[in-house]
Coordinates of C-alpha atoms in Angstrom, one line a residue:
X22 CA 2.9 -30.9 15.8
X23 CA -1.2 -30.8 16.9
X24 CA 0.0 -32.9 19.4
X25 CA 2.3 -31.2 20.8
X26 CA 0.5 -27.9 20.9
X27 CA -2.6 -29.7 22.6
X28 CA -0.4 -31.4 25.4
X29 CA 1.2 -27.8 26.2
X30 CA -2.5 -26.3 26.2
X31 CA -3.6 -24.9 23.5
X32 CA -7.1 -26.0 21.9
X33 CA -8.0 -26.6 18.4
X34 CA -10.7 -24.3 17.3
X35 CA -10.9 -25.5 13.8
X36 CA -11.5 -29.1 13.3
X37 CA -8.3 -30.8 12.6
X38 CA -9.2 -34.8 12.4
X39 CA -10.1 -34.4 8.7
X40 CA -6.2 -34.2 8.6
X41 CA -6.1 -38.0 9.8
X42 CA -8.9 -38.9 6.6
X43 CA -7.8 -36.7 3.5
X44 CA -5.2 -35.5 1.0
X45 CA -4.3 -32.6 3.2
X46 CA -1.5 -31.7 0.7
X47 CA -4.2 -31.2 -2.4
X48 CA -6.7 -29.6 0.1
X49 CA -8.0 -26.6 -0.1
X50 CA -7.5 -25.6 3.7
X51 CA -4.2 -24.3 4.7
X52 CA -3.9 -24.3 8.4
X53 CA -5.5 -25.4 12.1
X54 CA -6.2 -22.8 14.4
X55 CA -5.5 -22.9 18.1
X56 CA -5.8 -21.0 21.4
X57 CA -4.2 -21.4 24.6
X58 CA -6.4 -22.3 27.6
X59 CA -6.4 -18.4 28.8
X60 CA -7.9 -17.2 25.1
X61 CA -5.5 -14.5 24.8
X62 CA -2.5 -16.1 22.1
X63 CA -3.7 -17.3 19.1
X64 CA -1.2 -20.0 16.8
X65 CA -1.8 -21.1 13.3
X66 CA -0.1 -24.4 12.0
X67 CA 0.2 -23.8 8.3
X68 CA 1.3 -26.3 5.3
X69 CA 0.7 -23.6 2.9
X70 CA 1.0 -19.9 3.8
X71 CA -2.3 -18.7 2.0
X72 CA -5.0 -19.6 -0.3
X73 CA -4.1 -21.0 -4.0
X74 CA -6.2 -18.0 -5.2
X75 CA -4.6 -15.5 -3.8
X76 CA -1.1 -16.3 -2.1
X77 CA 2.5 -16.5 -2.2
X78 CA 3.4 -18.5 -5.3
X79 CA 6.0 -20.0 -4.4
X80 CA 7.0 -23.8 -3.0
X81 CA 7.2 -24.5 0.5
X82 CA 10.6 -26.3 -0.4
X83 CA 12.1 -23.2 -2.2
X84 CA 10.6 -20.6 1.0
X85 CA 12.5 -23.5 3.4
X86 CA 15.6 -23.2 1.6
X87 CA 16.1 -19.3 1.7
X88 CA 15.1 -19.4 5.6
X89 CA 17.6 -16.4 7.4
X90 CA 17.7 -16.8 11.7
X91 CA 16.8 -14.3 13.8
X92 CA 17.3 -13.5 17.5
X93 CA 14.0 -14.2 19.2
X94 CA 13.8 -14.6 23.4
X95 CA 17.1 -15.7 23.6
X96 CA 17.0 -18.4 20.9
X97 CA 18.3 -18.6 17.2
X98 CA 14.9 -19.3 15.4
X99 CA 14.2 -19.8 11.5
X100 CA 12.3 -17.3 9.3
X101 CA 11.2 -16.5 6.0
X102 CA 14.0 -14.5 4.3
X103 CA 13.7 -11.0 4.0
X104 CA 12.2 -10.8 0.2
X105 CA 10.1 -13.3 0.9
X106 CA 8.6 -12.4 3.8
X107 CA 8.1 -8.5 2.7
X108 CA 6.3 -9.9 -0.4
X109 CA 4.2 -12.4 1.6
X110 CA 3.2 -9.7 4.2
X111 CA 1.8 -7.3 1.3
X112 CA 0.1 -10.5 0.1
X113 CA -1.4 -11.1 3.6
X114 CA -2.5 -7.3 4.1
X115 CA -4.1 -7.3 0.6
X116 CA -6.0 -10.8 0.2
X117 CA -7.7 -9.4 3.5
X118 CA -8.3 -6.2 2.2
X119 CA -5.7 -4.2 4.6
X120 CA -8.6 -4.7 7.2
X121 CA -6.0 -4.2 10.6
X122 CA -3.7 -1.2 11.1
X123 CA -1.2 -3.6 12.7
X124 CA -0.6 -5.2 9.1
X125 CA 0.1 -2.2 7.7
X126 CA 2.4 -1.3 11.0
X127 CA 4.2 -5.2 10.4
X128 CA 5.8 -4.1 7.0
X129 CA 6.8 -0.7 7.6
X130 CA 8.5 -2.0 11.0
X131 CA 10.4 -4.7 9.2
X132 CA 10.9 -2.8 6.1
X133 CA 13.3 -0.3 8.7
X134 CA 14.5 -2.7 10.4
X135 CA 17.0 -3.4 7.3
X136 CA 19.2 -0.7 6.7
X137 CA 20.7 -2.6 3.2
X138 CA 17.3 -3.6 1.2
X139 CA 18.1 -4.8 -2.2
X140 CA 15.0 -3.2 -3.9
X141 CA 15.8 -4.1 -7.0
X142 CA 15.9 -7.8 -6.1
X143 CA 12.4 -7.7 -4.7
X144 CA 11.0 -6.3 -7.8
X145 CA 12.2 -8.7 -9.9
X146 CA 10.8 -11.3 -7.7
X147 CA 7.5 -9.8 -7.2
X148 CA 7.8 -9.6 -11.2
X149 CA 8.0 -13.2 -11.6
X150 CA 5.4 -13.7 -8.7
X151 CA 2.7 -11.6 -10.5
X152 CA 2.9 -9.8 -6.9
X153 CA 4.6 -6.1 -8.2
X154 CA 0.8 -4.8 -7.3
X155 CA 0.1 -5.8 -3.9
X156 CA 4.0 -4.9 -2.9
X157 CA 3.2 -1.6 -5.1
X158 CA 0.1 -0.9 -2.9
X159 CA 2.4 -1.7 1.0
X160 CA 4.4 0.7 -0.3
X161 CA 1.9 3.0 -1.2
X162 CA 0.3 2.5 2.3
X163 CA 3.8 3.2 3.8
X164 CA 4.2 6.0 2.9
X165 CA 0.9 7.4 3.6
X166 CA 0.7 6.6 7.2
X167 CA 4.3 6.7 8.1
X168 CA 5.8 9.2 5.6
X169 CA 8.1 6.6 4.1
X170 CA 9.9 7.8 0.4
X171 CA 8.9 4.6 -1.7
X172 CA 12.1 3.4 -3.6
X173 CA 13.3 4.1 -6.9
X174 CA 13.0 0.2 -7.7
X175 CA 8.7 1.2 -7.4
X176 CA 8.7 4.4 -8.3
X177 CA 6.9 4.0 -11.5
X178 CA 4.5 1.0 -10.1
X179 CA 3.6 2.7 -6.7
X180 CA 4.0 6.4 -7.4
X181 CA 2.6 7.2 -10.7
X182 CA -0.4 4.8 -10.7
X183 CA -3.6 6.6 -9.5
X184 CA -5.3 3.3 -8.4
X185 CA -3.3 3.0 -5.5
X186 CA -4.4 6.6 -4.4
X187 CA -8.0 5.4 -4.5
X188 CA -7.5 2.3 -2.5
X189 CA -5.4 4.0 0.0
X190 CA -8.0 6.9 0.8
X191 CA -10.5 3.8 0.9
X192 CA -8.4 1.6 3.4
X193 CA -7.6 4.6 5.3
X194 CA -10.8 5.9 6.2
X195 CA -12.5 2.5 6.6
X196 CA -9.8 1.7 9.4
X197 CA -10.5 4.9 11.1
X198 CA -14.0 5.1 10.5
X199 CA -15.7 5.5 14.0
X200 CA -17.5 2.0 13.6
X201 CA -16.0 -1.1 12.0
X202 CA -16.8 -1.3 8.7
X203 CA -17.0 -4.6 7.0
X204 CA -16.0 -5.2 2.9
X205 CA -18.6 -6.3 1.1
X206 CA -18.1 -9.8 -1.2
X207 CA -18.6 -7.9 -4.2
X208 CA -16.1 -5.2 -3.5
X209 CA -13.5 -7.6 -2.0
X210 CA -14.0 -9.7 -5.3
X211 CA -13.2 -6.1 -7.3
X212 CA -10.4 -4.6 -5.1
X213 CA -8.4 -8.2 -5.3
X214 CA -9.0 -7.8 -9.1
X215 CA -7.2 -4.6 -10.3
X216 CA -4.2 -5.9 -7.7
X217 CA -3.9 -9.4 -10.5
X218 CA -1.3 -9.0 -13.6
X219 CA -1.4 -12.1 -14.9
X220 CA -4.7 -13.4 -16.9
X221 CA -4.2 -16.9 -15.5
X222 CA -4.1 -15.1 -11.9
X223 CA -7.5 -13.5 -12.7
X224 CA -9.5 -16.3 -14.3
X225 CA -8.2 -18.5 -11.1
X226 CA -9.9 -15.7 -9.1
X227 CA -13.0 -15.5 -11.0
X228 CA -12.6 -19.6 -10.3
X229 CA -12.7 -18.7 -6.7
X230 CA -15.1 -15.7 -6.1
X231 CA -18.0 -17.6 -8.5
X232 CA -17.6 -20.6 -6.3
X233 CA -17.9 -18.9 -3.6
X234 CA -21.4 -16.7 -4.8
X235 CA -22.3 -20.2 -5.9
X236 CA -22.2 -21.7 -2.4
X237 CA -24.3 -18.6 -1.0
X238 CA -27.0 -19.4 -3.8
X239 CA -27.5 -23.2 -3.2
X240 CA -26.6 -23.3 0.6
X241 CA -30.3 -23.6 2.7
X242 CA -29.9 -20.7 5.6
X243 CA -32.1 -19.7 8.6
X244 CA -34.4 -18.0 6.7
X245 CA -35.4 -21.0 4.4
X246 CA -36.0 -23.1 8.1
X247 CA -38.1 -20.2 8.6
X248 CA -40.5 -20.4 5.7
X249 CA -40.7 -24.1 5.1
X250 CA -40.5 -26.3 8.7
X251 CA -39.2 -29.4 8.1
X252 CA -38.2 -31.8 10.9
X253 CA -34.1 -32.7 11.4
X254 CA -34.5 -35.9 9.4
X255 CA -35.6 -33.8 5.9
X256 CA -33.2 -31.6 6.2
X257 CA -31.3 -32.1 2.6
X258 CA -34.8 -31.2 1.3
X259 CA -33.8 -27.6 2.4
X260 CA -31.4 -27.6 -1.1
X261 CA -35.0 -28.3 -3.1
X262 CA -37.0 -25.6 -1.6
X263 CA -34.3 -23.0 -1.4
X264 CA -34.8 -22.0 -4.9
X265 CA -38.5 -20.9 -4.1
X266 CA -37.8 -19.7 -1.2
X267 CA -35.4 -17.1 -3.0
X268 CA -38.4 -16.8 -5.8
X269 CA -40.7 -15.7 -3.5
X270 CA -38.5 -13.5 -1.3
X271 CA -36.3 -11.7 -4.8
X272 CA -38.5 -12.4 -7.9
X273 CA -42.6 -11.9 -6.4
X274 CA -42.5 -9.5 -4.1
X275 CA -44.4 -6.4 -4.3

């Protein structure tokens, strides 16, 4: 498939020869990233649709068995079924924080294009999926930009739980705030918290978000080139002086 993409013009931006050395089916990664030779259509060739942390949990096998065809340019083309794609989109929106309008716009587009939703059915799933939440808080946000009456199926989970209010004033005026506002590690690591029903779902994102503050701590930046110059060749020595580097900038100064 890489090489297919690359002989029809479309570049690689992420590196994808690691693919031809490791276990890309216990890896961590997910995807390689292209772009056509004009920069304007962007492609991502996924093995797994998200992040173990915070994705669909679900096997690719069972998400390629309940595949539905749609209509697309004047060719019959797979897709992800209905229920799964509705709970996969929520998941999308809310491991990245709802940071695009155009996510939010996805799921209440395909959400109307289906006049026979089997609401019920998706609740059950999102049940077993630990996912009622983040569909919970789509629905929430669909009916807050676009006026839509959440269903019956999550009226108790969407409607009657005051959490989703507060995230949905907070993803609303951060989208429409007059610059581009950014979320914060910290408050990502929070918001993706109080959307987790499961405990083994929340210590595997504890798992993720300490790793992650772990690699800021011990990973040399420009500032420690800054205070200590050490030619190319010394460079690991950067992971030694990094800890007094952060001494004297956090723990001495006046």
């Amino acid at each position: 498939a890489i090489t297919l993409l690359q002989t029809s013009g479309f570049e690689a931006v992420t590196s994808a020869t690691w693919l031809q050395k490791s276990n890309w089916y216990i890896s961590r990664q997910k995807d390689v990233h292209f772009v056509d030779a004009a920069g304007r259509t962007v492609l991502e060739l996924h093995w797994k649709l998200s992040g173990s942390h915070f994705g669909l949990p679900k096997e690719m096998n069972r998400l390629w068995e309940r595949l539905e065809w749609v209509d697309l340019a004047g060719m019959r083309v797979p897709n992800l079924s209905f229920n799964d794609l509705l709970i996969y989109l929520c998941l999308h929106g809310s491991r990245h924080s709802w940071e695009r309008f155009g996510w939010i716009c996805d799921v209440y587009y395909l959400i109307t294009s289906h006049s026979d939703v089997d609401w019920e059915s998706i609740l059950i799933e999102s049940r077993q999926l630990g996912c009622e939440n983040v569909v919970a808080l789509g629905l929430k946000l669909m009916e807050k930009f676009f006026g839509y009456r959440i269903p019956d199926a999550f009226a108790r989970s969407a409607g009657q739980n005051p959490i989703f209010d507060e995230m949905v004033a907070e993803i609303r005026g951060r989208i429409f705030a007059p610059e581009a506002l950014q979320v914060e590690l910290g408050d990502r690591y929070a918001y993706h918290l109080k959307l987790k029903e499961r405990r083994l779902d929340k210590w595997k994102l504890h798992v993720h978000y300490l790793s992650w503050y772990l690699r800021i701590i011990i990973t040399p930046n420009q500032m420690d080139r800054d205070v200590f110059h050490l030619p190319r060749g010394m460079f690991p020595l950067y992971y030694l002086t990094r800890p007094f580097r952060l001494a004297l900038t956090y723990l001495f100064k006046s």
